[in-house]
Amino acid sequence: MENSEKTEVVLLACGSFNPITNMHLRLFELAKDYMNGTGKYRVIKGIISPVGDAYKKKGLIPAHHRVIMAELATKNSKWVEVDTWESLQDEWVETAKVLRHHQEKLEASNSGNQQDSPSLERSGRKRKWTEQREDFSQKKPPQPKMKGMPEVKLLCGADFLESFGIPNLWKSEDIAQIVGGYGLICITRAGNDARKFIYESDVLWKHRSNIHLVNEWITNDISSTKIRRALRRGQSIRYLVPDLVQEYIEKHNLYSSESEDRNAGVILAPLERNTAEAKS
Amino acid sequence: MKSRIPVVLLACGSFNPITNMHLRLFEVARDHLHQTGVYQVIAGIISPVNDKYGKKDLTAAQHRVAMAQLALQTSDWIRVDPWESEQAQWMETVKVLRHHHSELLRSLPQTEGPGDKPVSPAPAAVPELKLLCGADVLKTFQIPGLWRDAHVQEIVEKFGLVCVGRAGHDPEEYILKSPILRKYQHNIHLAREPVQNDISATYVRRALGQGQSVKYLLPDSVITYIKDHKLYTNDSPSTGNSTPRNKDKTS
C-alpha cells in the first residue's frame, strides 16, 4: 500500500507514570512496529499524557515531577513526546475526553496544512503551569472521522483493558467511545486472556476490529509500583528506568514511605464521580 | 564494627549483545550482598566469551567488547575486561576466575615487611572474587560433559557464586540436585530479582533481524553501535555460524 493510502496514527498513552519506566517506553515501540507492520497504518507520533493530581491515586506524587521525568525519559526519542494538558486541569479528566482533546487538536492543525501530514517535530513544553483551562460543561457528541485525517488511538497494557470490568471505574458510554470512536492498541503477554475478556464483553466484542492486541514476548514486569517499592528499600532501579529519570528521582528524593501514603483513604476520582452521578 | 568483606563480581557470557538485563544482574547482586551485612561489593567485571566458543550467531568479540564498553560508560563500578576474548583459545570459566583473582591480588597495595621485603596484605583486606550468573547458568551445571566436576567444585569452594533468579528457574532445586553445589551452598548466594525483566539477547537478535525496535531493552549507545556496524541483520556474517559445534568444551 502506498504511504499516502495508509491511515496515519497517533498513539496516546494515559496513566500515572509514577514514575515512568522502560516498560512504558517499550509499549510505544512495540505498538509502532505492530501498526506499521500491518501495512495499513503509519504511526506518526506518540504522546505520553500523565494524569492530573486530582485523580487522587494512592502514592501519586505531584504531576510537575511526573511530567519532568517523562520528558527526561523521552529526550532521546524522535517521535514520542509528553503532553501536559491533562495534568494541568484542575479536575480529573476522563480518558475519553483526553482522546477527544487530542483528536480535535490534530484535526485543527491538519486543516491548517492542506496536504502535509502533521510535522514530526516534537513541540517543546511551551505551556506554563498556571495557564490552560478547559470548560467541561458542554458534552459534545462523538465526531465522525474525517477522511485522510490522522487518528488518535489509545495505547495501553492488558491491565488497562481489564480495568473496564471494575465496577464504577468507567462509564459504559466512555468505553464505547474509546473503542468505537478511537480504537485501542493493547500490549499484552497473555493474549488469550485478553481475547477472552473481549469475547465476554458485548461492547468490546462489537468493536473488536478496533482493538489491536500486540504480543509482548519479553516478560517485562517493570511496574511503577515495584520501582517505588525498590526505592523505599534502598534497592537499585538502574536499567529499569532511563538513567536521567533515575538521577532525577535520586536528586529530589521523590519516593518514600511518606509519598506512598499520599491520598491514603481518599476515594479515586473516577469512582467518586461515577458513584455520585449514579446516585443523582 | 566488624568490617565487611570486599567482593568483586565477575560475569562471564556471550553478551551477544549486552542488554539491560545483564546490567541488572550486577545491580541486583550488589544490593543482595550488601543487605547481608557481610559484604561490600567494590567492583564488577564483564568478561565476554572468546569467539572460539563456537556458539551459533556469535558476533565478533571485538564488537561484543565494544558494545559492553558503551553500555558501561555511565557505570561507576562495572567495567569490561577483554582478556578472555583475546586469548588464542576458548577457556573454561574457572581459568578466567583464576586469572582475575591473581590480577586482583597483584593490584593490591603491598605492605613492606622487615628488611624491605613486600608482605602480602592482611587476609581481611583481600577481596573475594565471585562468579555472577543467572539461574539458567546454574542449571547448566547439570548438563553432562559441559562442566568438569573439579571445576564446579573449585568455583563454589574457592570463589563463590552469586546467582540471580530468573523466570522459569528454581535455583534452590538445582542446588539440591547437585552434591557438589549442596556441599558448598553456603558459598552460593541466591539473589531474587523482584522485577521480572526477561530480556534475552536471543530475542534482541531476532527483533533486530526483523527490523523491529529494541529501544529501552539495551542502552541507546549500544543500539547506535549495532546499527552503525550493521550487526545482527539477517545477512550479516557471524563467526561460529558455519563451523560445527565445538565438542570438546571441557578440554
Short mmCIF file of C-alpha atoms in Angstrom, two decimals:
data_model
loop_
_atom_site.label_atom_id
_atom_site.label_comp_id
_atom_site.label_asym_id
_atom_site.label_seq_id
_atom_site.Cartn_x
_atom_site.Cartn_y
_atom_site.Cartn_z
CA MET A 1 0.00 0.00 0.00
CA GLU A 2 1.29 3.45 -0.85
CA ASN A 3 2.24 5.62 2.08
CA SER A 4 -0.45 8.08 1.06
CA GLU A 5 -3.16 5.44 1.39
CA LYS A 6 -2.17 4.42 4.89
CA THR A 7 -4.05 5.74 7.87
CA GLU A 8 -1.83 7.94 9.96
CA VAL A 9 -1.94 7.11 13.64
CA VAL A 10 -1.03 8.94 16.82
CA LEU A 11 -0.55 6.71 19.86
CA LEU A 12 -1.79 8.22 23.11
CA ALA A 13 -0.87 6.68 26.45
CA CYS A 14 -2.67 7.86 29.55
CA GLY A 15 -1.60 6.85 33.02
CA SER A 16 0.01 7.84 36.27
CA PHE A 17 3.60 7.42 35.09
CA ASN A 18 4.53 7.37 38.73
CA PRO A 19 7.34 7.07 37.72
CA ILE A 20 7.74 6.38 34.01
CA THR A 21 9.69 3.18 33.34
CA ASN A 22 11.38 1.39 30.44
CA MET A 23 8.26 -0.75 30.21
CA HIS A 24 6.08 2.27 29.41
CA LEU A 25 8.53 3.30 26.74
CA ARG A 26 8.59 -0.22 25.27
CA LEU A 27 4.80 -0.09 24.79
CA PHE A 28 5.29 2.65 22.24
CA GLU A 29 7.98 0.79 20.35
CA LEU A 30 6.01 -2.45 20.21
CA ALA A 31 2.83 -0.66 19.15
CA LYS A 32 4.57 1.29 16.41
CA ASP A 33 6.27 -1.80 14.97
CA TYR A 34 2.97 -3.67 15.05
CA MET A 35 0.80 -0.97 13.49
CA ASN A 36 3.37 -0.14 10.81
CA GLY A 37 3.79 -3.86 10.18
CA THR A 38 0.11 -4.31 9.24
CA GLY A 39 0.77 -2.22 6.13
CA LYS A 40 -2.41 -0.25 6.75
CA TYR A 41 -1.16 2.27 9.25
CA ARG A 42 1.68 4.71 9.66
CA VAL A 43 2.46 5.79 13.20
CA ILE A 44 3.49 9.42 13.12
CA LYS A 45 3.61 10.38 16.79
CA GLY A 46 3.45 9.06 20.33
CA ILE A 47 2.03 11.08 23.21
CA ILE A 48 2.50 10.46 26.91
CA SER A 49 -0.24 12.14 28.92
CA PRO A 50 0.39 11.91 32.67
CA VAL A 51 -2.79 12.03 34.79
CA GLY A 52 -3.58 15.09 36.90
CA ASP A 53 -3.14 15.13 40.68
CA ALA A 54 -6.91 15.29 41.06
CA TYR A 55 -7.01 11.59 40.15
CA LYS A 56 -6.20 11.04 43.83
CA LYS A 57 -4.48 7.70 43.42
CA LYS A 58 -2.58 6.47 46.48
CA GLY A 59 1.11 7.27 46.24
CA LEU A 60 0.67 9.71 43.34
CA ILE A 61 3.35 12.38 43.57
CA PRO A 62 2.82 15.88 42.09
CA ALA A 63 2.26 15.99 38.33
CA HIS A 64 5.06 18.52 37.98
CA HIS A 65 7.65 15.83 38.78
CA ARG A 66 5.95 13.10 36.79
CA VAL A 67 5.87 15.31 33.72
CA ILE A 68 9.53 16.23 34.04
CA MET A 69 10.54 12.58 34.43
CA ALA A 70 8.54 11.66 31.32
CA GLU A 71 10.23 14.47 29.44
CA LEU A 72 13.66 13.28 30.55
CA ALA A 73 12.73 9.75 29.51
CA THR A 74 11.69 10.84 26.00
CA LYS A 75 14.53 13.28 25.49
CA ASN A 76 16.21 10.85 23.09
CA SER A 77 13.06 9.83 21.29
CA LYS A 78 12.40 11.16 17.82
CA TRP A 79 8.68 10.55 17.89
CA VAL A 80 7.38 10.19 21.44
CA GLU A 81 6.63 13.32 23.41
CA VAL A 82 4.92 14.40 26.61
CA ASP A 83 1.72 16.43 26.71
CA THR A 84 0.85 18.38 29.84
CA TRP A 85 -2.75 19.38 29.03
CA GLU A 86 -4.39 16.62 31.08
CA SER A 87 -2.12 17.13 34.07
CA LEU A 88 -2.80 20.87 34.12
CA GLN A 89 -6.55 20.57 34.55
CA ASP A 90 -8.00 21.34 37.99
CA GLU A 91 -10.31 18.36 37.93
CA TRP A 92 -9.67 14.83 36.83
CA VAL A 93 -10.39 14.29 33.12
CA GLU A 94 -11.96 11.11 31.75
CA THR A 95 -9.78 9.27 29.26
CA ALA A 96 -12.40 9.63 26.54
CA LYS A 97 -12.15 13.40 26.91
CA VAL A 98 -8.37 13.31 26.69
CA LEU A 99 -8.67 11.31 23.48
CA ARG A 100 -11.19 13.80 22.11
CA HIS A 101 -8.95 16.73 23.04
CA HIS A 102 -6.02 15.29 21.13
CA GLN A 103 -8.10 14.22 18.14
CA GLU A 104 -9.55 17.71 17.82
CA LYS A 105 -6.15 19.28 18.22
CA LEU A 106 -4.81 17.01 15.49
CA GLU A 107 -7.66 17.89 13.15
CA ALA A 108 -7.25 21.58 13.82
CA SER A 109 -3.56 21.59 12.99
CA ASN A 110 -4.17 19.33 10.00
CA SER A 111 -6.80 21.59 8.47
CA GLY A 112 -4.20 24.30 8.60
CA ASN A 113 -1.80 22.28 6.38
CA GLN A 114 -3.58 21.19 3.22
CA GLN A 115 -1.64 18.16 2.09
CA ASP A 116 1.18 17.88 4.57
CA SER A 117 0.87 15.40 7.38
CA PRO A 118 1.44 16.79 10.87
CA SER A 119 5.03 17.71 11.50
CA LEU A 120 7.14 15.03 13.06
CA GLU A 121 8.95 17.62 15.09
CA ARG A 122 8.23 17.48 18.77
CA SER A 123 6.74 20.61 20.23
CA GLY A 124 8.54 21.79 23.31
CA ARG A 125 6.76 22.22 26.57
CA LYS A 126 5.50 25.72 25.96
CA ARG A 127 2.68 25.93 28.46
CA LYS A 128 3.24 27.28 31.90
CA TRP A 129 1.71 25.62 34.91
CA THR A 130 -0.74 28.36 35.72
CA GLU A 131 -2.16 28.61 32.20
CA GLN A 132 -4.50 26.23 30.38
CA ARG A 133 -8.08 25.84 31.41
CA GLU A 134 -10.87 23.90 29.72
CA ASP A 135 -14.60 24.16 30.10
CA PHE A 136 -16.23 20.80 30.68
CA SER A 137 -19.80 21.90 30.98
CA GLN A 138 -20.63 21.02 27.39
CA LYS A 139 -20.82 17.39 26.35
CA LYS A 140 -20.18 17.02 22.65
CA PRO A 141 -21.46 14.10 20.58
CA PRO A 142 -18.80 11.85 19.03
CA GLN A 143 -17.40 13.43 15.88
CA PRO A 144 -17.47 11.45 12.64
CA LYS A 145 -13.96 10.60 11.43
CA MET A 146 -12.73 12.87 8.65
CA LYS A 147 -11.21 11.08 5.72
CA GLY A 148 -7.45 11.33 5.35
CA MET A 149 -7.16 12.63 8.90
CA PRO A 150 -4.69 11.12 11.34
CA GLU A 151 -6.36 9.06 14.04
CA VAL A 152 -5.60 9.09 17.73
CA LYS A 153 -5.60 5.66 19.32
CA LEU A 154 -5.25 4.71 22.94
CA LEU A 155 -2.14 2.72 23.80
CA CYS A 156 -2.25 0.55 26.89
CA GLY A 157 -1.34 -2.68 28.64
CA ALA A 158 -3.64 -5.60 29.38
CA ASP A 159 -4.35 -4.42 32.92
CA PHE A 160 -5.94 -1.33 31.42
CA LEU A 161 -8.21 -3.37 29.19
CA GLU A 162 -9.30 -5.50 32.11
CA SER A 163 -9.94 -2.43 34.24
CA PHE A 164 -13.01 -1.88 32.04
CA GLY A 165 -14.56 -4.61 34.18
CA ILE A 166 -14.07 -2.82 37.51
CA PRO A 167 -17.45 -1.51 38.74
CA ASN A 168 -17.85 2.26 38.61
CA LEU A 169 -14.38 2.87 37.29
CA TRP A 170 -15.60 3.51 33.76
CA LYS A 171 -18.78 4.88 32.28
CA SER A 172 -20.11 2.44 29.70
CA GLU A 173 -20.58 5.22 27.16
CA ASP A 174 -16.93 6.17 27.59
CA ILE A 175 -15.78 2.62 26.93
CA ALA A 176 -17.94 2.58 23.79
CA GLN A 177 -16.46 5.91 22.73
CA ILE A 178 -12.89 4.79 23.31
CA VAL A 179 -13.11 1.51 21.38
CA GLY A 180 -15.75 2.64 18.88
CA GLY A 181 -14.72 6.20 18.18
CA TYR A 182 -10.95 5.92 18.51
CA GLY A 183 -9.50 2.45 18.95
CA LEU A 184 -7.26 0.61 21.36
CA ILE A 185 -3.80 -0.85 20.99
CA CYS A 186 -3.19 -3.21 23.85
CA ILE A 187 0.23 -4.72 24.53
CA THR A 188 -0.10 -7.98 26.38
CA ARG A 189 1.78 -11.11 27.34
CA ALA A 190 -1.39 -13.08 27.88
CA GLY A 191 -3.08 -12.68 24.54
CA ASN A 192 -5.59 -15.43 25.24
CA ASP A 193 -6.81 -13.82 28.44
CA ALA A 194 -7.27 -10.52 26.65
CA ARG A 195 -9.17 -12.18 23.82
CA LYS A 196 -11.40 -13.93 26.34
CA PHE A 197 -12.07 -10.62 28.07
CA ILE A 198 -13.09 -9.03 24.77
CA TYR A 199 -15.29 -12.00 23.91
CA GLU A 200 -17.11 -11.74 27.23
CA SER A 201 -17.94 -8.06 26.79
CA ASP A 202 -20.65 -7.04 24.32
CA VAL A 203 -19.31 -3.54 23.76
CA LEU A 204 -15.72 -4.71 23.29
CA TRP A 205 -16.82 -7.54 21.03
CA LYS A 206 -18.79 -5.14 18.87
CA HIS A 207 -15.70 -3.02 18.28
CA ARG A 208 -13.16 -5.86 18.26
CA SER A 209 -11.79 -4.83 14.87
CA ASN A 210 -10.74 -1.60 16.53
CA ILE A 211 -8.90 -3.36 19.35
CA HIS A 212 -5.40 -4.38 18.36
CA LEU A 213 -3.73 -6.94 20.61
CA VAL A 214 0.03 -6.90 20.38
CA ASN A 215 2.12 -9.69 21.80
CA GLU A 216 4.88 -8.86 24.23
CA TRP A 217 7.31 -11.75 24.10
CA ILE A 218 9.59 -10.42 26.77
CA THR A 219 8.32 -10.69 30.33
CA ASN A 220 8.64 -7.08 31.18
CA ASP A 221 7.30 -6.60 34.64
CA ILE A 222 8.78 -3.21 35.34
CA SER A 223 5.76 -1.78 37.12
CA SER A 224 5.97 1.64 38.74
CA THR A 225 4.71 0.06 41.97
CA LYS A 226 7.76 -2.19 42.09
CA ILE A 227 10.05 0.70 41.27
CA ARG A 228 8.65 2.70 44.20
CA ARG A 229 8.97 -0.32 46.49
CA ALA A 230 12.59 -0.88 45.48
CA LEU A 231 13.35 2.77 46.18
CA ARG A 232 11.79 2.57 49.65
CA ARG A 233 14.01 -0.44 50.37
CA GLY A 234 17.17 1.23 49.14
CA GLN A 235 17.43 -1.09 46.15
CA SER A 236 18.78 -0.11 42.78
CA ILE A 237 16.42 0.81 39.93
CA ARG A 238 19.19 1.29 37.38
CA TYR A 239 18.47 -0.11 33.91
CA LEU A 240 14.74 -0.33 34.74
CA VAL A 241 14.17 3.33 34.07
CA PRO A 242 16.19 5.69 31.85
CA ASP A 243 19.33 6.95 33.57
CA LEU A 244 18.12 10.57 33.59
CA VAL A 245 14.93 9.51 35.38
CA GLN A 246 16.86 7.56 38.00
CA GLU A 247 19.13 10.55 38.62
CA TYR A 248 16.18 12.92 38.91
CA ILE A 249 14.41 10.66 41.41
CA GLU A 250 17.56 10.40 43.48
CA LYS A 251 18.28 14.12 43.37
CA HIS A 252 14.78 15.08 44.50
CA ASN A 253 14.24 12.09 46.78
CA LEU A 254 10.81 11.65 45.26
CA TYR A 255 9.66 8.32 46.61
CA SER A 256 9.47 7.30 50.24
CA SER A 257 7.02 5.81 52.71
CA GLU A 258 5.59 9.30 53.13
CA SER A 259 4.99 9.79 49.43
CA GLU A 260 3.40 6.33 49.22
CA ASP A 261 0.90 7.42 51.87
CA ARG A 262 -0.39 10.34 49.82
CA ASN A 263 -4.15 10.05 49.18
CA ALA A 264 -4.39 7.15 51.61
CA GLY A 265 -8.05 6.65 52.41
CA VAL A 266 -9.12 9.06 49.68
CA ILE A 267 -11.53 7.74 47.08
CA LEU A 268 -10.26 7.59 43.49
CA ALA A 269 -11.69 10.41 41.36
CA PRO A 270 -13.47 8.28 38.73
CA LEU A 271 -15.06 6.10 41.42
CA GLU A 272 -16.27 9.16 43.24
CA ARG A 273 -17.60 10.83 40.14
CA ASN A 274 -19.35 7.76 38.74
CA THR A 275 -20.99 6.76 42.01
CA ALA A 276 -22.12 10.36 42.57
CA GLU A 277 -23.61 10.53 39.09
CA ALA A 278 -25.31 7.18 39.57
CA LYS A 279 -26.93 8.46 42.74
CA SER A 280 -28.09 11.78 41.26
CA MET B 1 32.03 -2.70 63.95
CA LYS B 2 33.27 -5.69 62.02
CA SER B 3 34.47 -4.61 58.60
CA ARG B 4 32.81 -6.05 55.55
CA ILE B 5 34.44 -8.47 53.15
CA PRO B 6 35.19 -6.73 49.87
CA VAL B 7 33.79 -8.52 46.83
CA VAL B 8 34.36 -8.27 43.10
CA LEU B 9 31.66 -9.73 40.84
CA LEU B 10 32.72 -11.40 37.59
CA ALA B 11 30.17 -12.20 34.89
CA CYS B 12 31.15 -14.46 32.02
CA GLY B 13 28.94 -14.95 29.00
CA SER B 14 28.38 -14.25 25.33
CA PHE B 15 26.96 -10.74 25.78
CA ASN B 16 25.72 -11.08 22.26
CA PRO B 17 24.66 -8.29 22.59
CA ILE B 18 24.75 -6.91 26.10
CA THR B 19 21.27 -5.93 27.35
CA ASN B 20 19.71 -4.07 30.26
CA MET B 21 19.09 -7.44 31.87
CA HIS B 22 22.80 -8.22 32.03
CA LEU B 23 23.38 -4.86 33.65
CA ARG B 24 20.57 -5.52 36.13
CA LEU B 25 22.30 -8.71 37.29
CA PHE B 26 25.07 -6.61 38.74
CA GLU B 27 22.74 -4.18 40.47
CA VAL B 28 20.60 -6.93 41.97
CA ALA B 29 23.62 -8.93 43.09
CA ARG B 30 25.22 -5.93 44.71
CA ASP B 31 22.06 -4.99 46.60
CA HIS B 32 21.70 -8.58 47.77
CA LEU B 33 25.24 -8.89 49.08
CA HIS B 34 25.07 -5.52 50.77
CA GLN B 35 21.86 -6.43 52.52
CA THR B 36 23.53 -9.47 54.11
CA GLY B 37 25.63 -7.01 56.07
CA VAL B 38 28.67 -9.17 55.43
CA TYR B 39 29.93 -7.98 52.09
CA GLN B 40 30.90 -4.78 50.34
CA VAL B 41 30.89 -5.02 46.55
CA ILE B 42 33.74 -2.90 45.26
CA ALA B 43 33.78 -3.70 41.54
CA GLY B 44 32.08 -5.58 38.72
CA ILE B 45 33.70 -7.15 35.67
CA ILE B 46 32.08 -8.23 32.43
CA SER B 47 34.12 -10.83 30.55
CA PRO B 48 32.75 -11.56 27.08
CA VAL B 49 33.49 -15.09 25.86
CA ASN B 50 36.10 -15.89 23.24
CA ASP B 51 34.96 -16.24 19.60
CA LYS B 52 36.31 -19.82 19.65
CA TYR B 53 33.46 -20.80 21.98
CA GLY B 54 31.67 -21.64 18.76
CA LYS B 55 28.19 -20.62 19.79
CA LYS B 56 25.79 -20.05 16.90
CA ASP B 57 25.39 -16.43 15.78
CA LEU B 58 28.21 -15.23 18.00
CA THR B 59 29.28 -11.81 16.71
CA ALA B 60 33.00 -10.99 16.71
CA ALA B 61 34.44 -10.42 20.17
CA GLN B 62 35.76 -7.03 19.13
CA HIS B 63 32.15 -5.86 18.70
CA ARG B 64 30.83 -7.53 21.81
CA VAL B 65 33.54 -5.93 23.90
CA ALA B 66 32.96 -2.51 22.30
CA MET B 67 29.21 -2.72 22.96
CA ALA B 68 29.74 -3.66 26.59
CA GLN B 69 32.11 -0.72 26.96
CA LEU B 70 29.47 1.63 25.59
CA ALA B 71 26.86 0.16 27.90
CA LEU B 72 29.10 0.68 30.90
CA GLN B 73 30.13 4.24 30.13
CA THR B 74 27.67 5.50 32.70
CA SER B 75 28.52 2.95 35.38
CA ASP B 76 30.95 3.93 38.06
CA TRP B 77 31.72 0.43 39.30
CA ILE B 78 31.37 -2.07 36.45
CA ARG B 79 33.91 -2.45 33.68
CA VAL B 80 34.63 -4.72 30.71
CA ASP B 81 37.70 -6.92 30.61
CA PRO B 82 38.65 -8.24 27.15
CA TRP B 83 41.31 -10.65 28.42
CA GLU B 84 39.22 -13.81 27.98
CA SER B 85 38.15 -12.78 24.47
CA GLU B 86 41.75 -12.04 23.45
CA GLN B 87 43.15 -15.46 24.28
CA ALA B 88 44.07 -17.81 21.45
CA GLN B 89 41.66 -20.47 22.64
CA TRP B 90 38.36 -20.68 24.41
CA MET B 91 38.95 -21.23 28.10
CA GLU B 92 36.95 -22.67 30.95
CA THR B 93 35.27 -20.29 33.34
CA VAL B 94 37.38 -21.46 36.25
CA LYS B 95 40.52 -20.34 34.40
CA VAL B 96 39.03 -16.90 33.87
CA LEU B 97 38.27 -16.72 37.57
CA ARG B 98 41.81 -17.76 38.43
CA HIS B 99 43.25 -15.12 36.12
CA HIS B 100 41.17 -12.30 37.52
CA HIS B 101 41.83 -13.43 41.07
CA SER B 102 45.58 -13.25 40.60
CA GLU B 103 45.21 -9.87 38.90
CA LEU B 104 43.25 -8.73 41.93
CA LEU B 105 45.98 -9.87 44.31
CA ARG B 106 48.64 -8.21 42.18
CA SER B 107 46.85 -4.90 42.22
CA LEU B 108 46.55 -4.72 45.98
CA PRO B 109 48.85 -2.34 47.85
CA GLN B 110 51.79 -4.31 49.13
CA THR B 111 52.90 -3.56 52.67
CA GLU B 112 56.58 -3.61 53.35
CA GLY B 113 57.77 -6.03 55.98
CA PRO B 114 61.05 -6.04 57.87
CA GLY B 115 64.07 -5.90 55.60
CA ASP B 116 62.09 -4.03 52.90
CA LYS B 117 60.53 -7.26 51.68
CA PRO B 118 56.94 -6.83 50.42
CA VAL B 119 54.47 -8.71 52.58
CA SER B 120 51.15 -9.92 51.26
CA PRO B 121 48.18 -7.86 52.51
CA ALA B 122 46.16 -8.92 55.52
CA PRO B 123 43.59 -11.61 54.68
CA ALA B 124 40.64 -9.46 55.64
CA ALA B 125 41.55 -6.86 53.05
CA VAL B 126 41.81 -9.31 50.14
CA PRO B 127 38.70 -9.02 48.02
CA GLU B 128 36.78 -12.16 47.19
CA LEU B 129 36.10 -12.78 43.53
CA LYS B 130 32.68 -14.28 42.93
CA LEU B 131 31.10 -15.56 39.77
CA LEU B 132 27.90 -13.72 38.94
CA CYS B 133 25.34 -15.50 36.83
CA GLY B 134 21.67 -16.01 36.13
CA ALA B 135 19.79 -19.06 37.37
CA ASP B 136 19.90 -20.50 33.86
CA VAL B 137 23.67 -20.88 34.14
CA LEU B 138 23.34 -22.69 37.48
CA LYS B 139 21.10 -25.14 35.71
CA THR B 140 23.77 -25.87 33.10
CA PHE B 141 25.98 -27.39 35.80
CA GLN B 142 23.70 -30.43 35.44
CA ILE B 143 24.36 -30.87 31.72
CA PRO B 144 26.65 -33.90 31.32
CA GLY B 145 30.04 -33.00 29.92
CA LEU B 146 29.54 -29.25 29.93
CA TRP B 147 31.38 -28.58 33.17
CA ARG B 148 34.11 -30.62 34.78
CA ASP B 149 33.21 -31.63 38.35
CA ALA B 150 36.59 -30.45 39.61
CA HIS B 151 35.95 -27.04 38.08
CA VAL B 152 32.50 -26.71 39.55
CA GLN B 153 33.94 -27.57 42.93
CA GLU B 154 36.70 -25.03 42.59
CA ILE B 155 34.23 -22.35 41.53
CA VAL B 156 31.93 -22.83 44.51
CA GLU B 157 34.60 -23.73 47.04
CA LYS B 158 37.39 -21.32 46.28
CA PHE B 159 35.49 -18.43 44.76
CA GLY B 160 31.75 -18.47 45.33
CA LEU B 161 28.70 -17.90 43.23
CA VAL B 162 26.09 -15.15 43.16
CA CYS B 163 23.09 -16.35 41.24
CA VAL B 164 20.25 -14.04 40.22
CA GLY B 165 16.83 -15.62 39.85
CA ARG B 166 15.12 -15.82 36.50
CA ALA B 167 11.56 -16.68 35.47
CA GLY B 168 11.05 -20.39 34.93
CA HIS B 169 14.04 -21.38 37.01
CA ASP B 170 14.27 -22.80 40.50
CA PRO B 171 17.86 -22.29 41.65
CA GLU B 172 17.26 -23.92 45.03
CA GLU B 173 16.23 -27.07 43.23
CA TYR B 174 19.36 -27.05 41.08
CA ILE B 175 21.50 -26.79 44.20
CA LEU B 176 19.69 -29.64 45.91
CA LYS B 177 20.11 -31.84 42.86
CA SER B 178 23.89 -31.49 42.77
CA PRO B 179 26.05 -32.98 45.55
CA ILE B 180 28.87 -30.51 44.92
CA LEU B 181 26.57 -27.49 44.98
CA ARG B 182 24.82 -28.82 48.09
CA LYS B 183 28.11 -29.18 49.91
CA TYR B 184 29.11 -25.60 49.24
CA GLN B 185 25.72 -23.96 49.29
CA HIS B 186 26.88 -21.57 51.97
CA ASN B 187 29.06 -20.08 49.27
CA ILE B 188 26.21 -19.76 46.79
CA HIS B 189 24.19 -16.59 47.19
CA LEU B 190 20.75 -16.61 45.63
CA ALA B 191 19.55 -13.13 44.79
CA ARG B 192 15.99 -12.55 43.87
CA GLU B 193 15.19 -10.08 41.12
CA PRO B 194 11.92 -8.51 42.29
CA VAL B 195 11.21 -7.00 38.90
CA GLN B 196 10.90 -9.68 36.24
CA ASN B 197 12.77 -8.40 33.28
CA ASP B 198 13.48 -11.23 30.92
CA ILE B 199 15.32 -9.51 28.10
CA SER B 200 17.00 -12.37 26.32
CA ALA B 201 19.76 -11.49 23.87
CA THR B 202 18.26 -14.14 21.57
CA TYR B 203 15.06 -12.14 21.37
CA VAL B 204 17.00 -8.96 20.79
CA ARG B 205 18.93 -10.52 17.89
CA ARG B 206 15.72 -11.81 16.35
CA ALA B 207 13.99 -8.46 16.68
CA LEU B 208 16.95 -6.73 15.05
CA GLY B 209 16.95 -9.28 12.25
CA GLN B 210 13.30 -8.49 11.61
CA GLY B 211 13.85 -4.74 11.67
CA GLN B 212 11.97 -4.25 14.93
CA SER B 213 12.75 -1.82 17.68
CA VAL B 214 14.88 -2.84 20.66
CA LYS B 215 14.89 0.60 22.21
CA TYR B 216 14.72 0.57 26.03
CA LEU B 217 15.95 -3.06 26.10
CA LEU B 218 19.55 -2.06 25.73
CA PRO B 219 21.33 1.26 26.16
CA ASP B 220 20.89 3.69 23.27
CA SER B 221 24.65 3.82 22.69
CA VAL B 222 24.71 0.05 22.07
CA ILE B 223 21.79 0.28 19.63
CA THR B 224 23.59 3.01 17.71
CA TYR B 225 26.73 0.86 17.55
CA ILE B 226 24.76 -2.12 16.27
CA LYS B 227 23.21 0.00 13.53
CA ASP B 228 26.49 1.67 12.57
CA HIS B 229 28.25 -1.68 12.22
CA LYS B 230 25.24 -3.46 10.70
CA LEU B 231 25.36 -6.22 13.30
CA TYR B 232 22.61 -8.79 13.73
CA THR B 233 20.99 -8.15 10.38
CA ASN B 234 19.71 -11.24 8.62
CA ASP B 235 22.57 -11.27 6.17
CA SER B 236 25.43 -10.26 8.44
CA PRO B 237 28.22 -12.80 8.68
CA SER B 238 28.85 -14.01 12.19
CA THR B 239 31.72 -16.07 13.50
CA GLY B 240 30.80 -19.56 14.52
CA ASN B 241 27.77 -19.72 12.26
CA SER B 242 29.11 -22.18 9.72
CA THR B 243 31.58 -24.05 11.90
CA PRO B 244 30.37 -27.23 13.59
CA ARG B 245 29.67 -27.07 17.30
CA ASN B 246 32.77 -27.40 19.36
CA LYS B 247 32.55 -30.77 21.05
CA ASP B 248 35.46 -30.68 23.43
CA LYS B 249 34.39 -27.77 25.57
CA THR B 250 35.78 -29.34 28.68
CA SER B 251 39.28 -29.93 27.32
#
